[in-house]
């Protein structure tokens, strides 16, 4: 394109258009048909390139066409939208959407991911840490295609959890929003330790056996059903580390691990046999002898010091060392050889079987 050069002597000054000047008698610029047609065709080519039908009544088609064409090669727009209440997003608001969910529970609905929208990106980011539920929902029957290993069609909504949590989504123009990136990609359902009592952003909850709604957490319920560690609420005893179907209809229970040590599942190794994922296990006591601090001529611990009388002096005398062995001997050959008496149920043994440890809060990935 250029200014018309075909009639340079008629109304053009330095090659540019000018208005008529009745005072001086200068004529206004004439627009030749060839130039007018060329300009129109240039604009129509952009409109056609965006897959749009020309409309004489629509004076915004060129802008829309440019937006569409740019969106194909760069779907992210330099737009910042700030929200503090539930809203249906308009296409022109897509870009970086900053959401404050502190006033109340909030739902932000995305535009339809149809042909009219085309390929577009949006980053939805939570700015508050109030704990109010903040939902990003697809329009109508559209789906957000996350956790497709659990449900091929994805889910109708996702949840932003914690200040700074964000997802970048891309529409495909065919009813779906696809995740391009997110704040935290840790796999769903993974348990781990934290070094703060605060709940980190990105989709985490306490590993506390809470009951959740299936409709609020459909992807997590799907995960539970496919985990191999799902049982009924009635059979939860001994399976506290697994999932339960709770009321059997509307909710489900997440694993409980507070105050517990975690152990790697045996999975046919033969060290910790007959275990299922999520099963709990009571403590066991390594058999051993107890002695008073010894010196030359020291003797075994008197039976009178054992209030429940489980100490068998006559039997244990064969296992008593005569040197300076102190306190507990481990391992003890006499016990290991099976020559010992039964230790019986003499307590929880927490002071004897629990190793030194550090307690950190347990967390589980909920989305």
PDB file of C-alpha atoms in Angstrom, residues 18 28 128 196 204 230 252 262:
ATOM      1  CA  UNK A  18      -5.345  17.609   1.690  1.00  0.00           C
ATOM      2  CA  UNK A  28      -9.325  18.849  -2.201  1.00  0.00           C
ATOM      3  CA  UNK A 128      -5.212 -13.680  48.178  1.00  0.00           C
ATOM      4  CA  UNK A 196       5.845 -24.849  57.779  1.00  0.00           C
ATOM      5  CA  UNK A 204      -2.308 -28.941  48.916  1.00  0.00           C
ATOM      6  CA  UNK A 230      -9.859 -47.584  48.340  1.00  0.00           C
ATOM      7  CA  UNK A 252     -15.037 -39.747  50.326  1.00  0.00           C
ATOM      8  CA  UNK A 262       5.727 -43.989  56.552  1.00  0.00           C
TER       9      UNK A 262
END
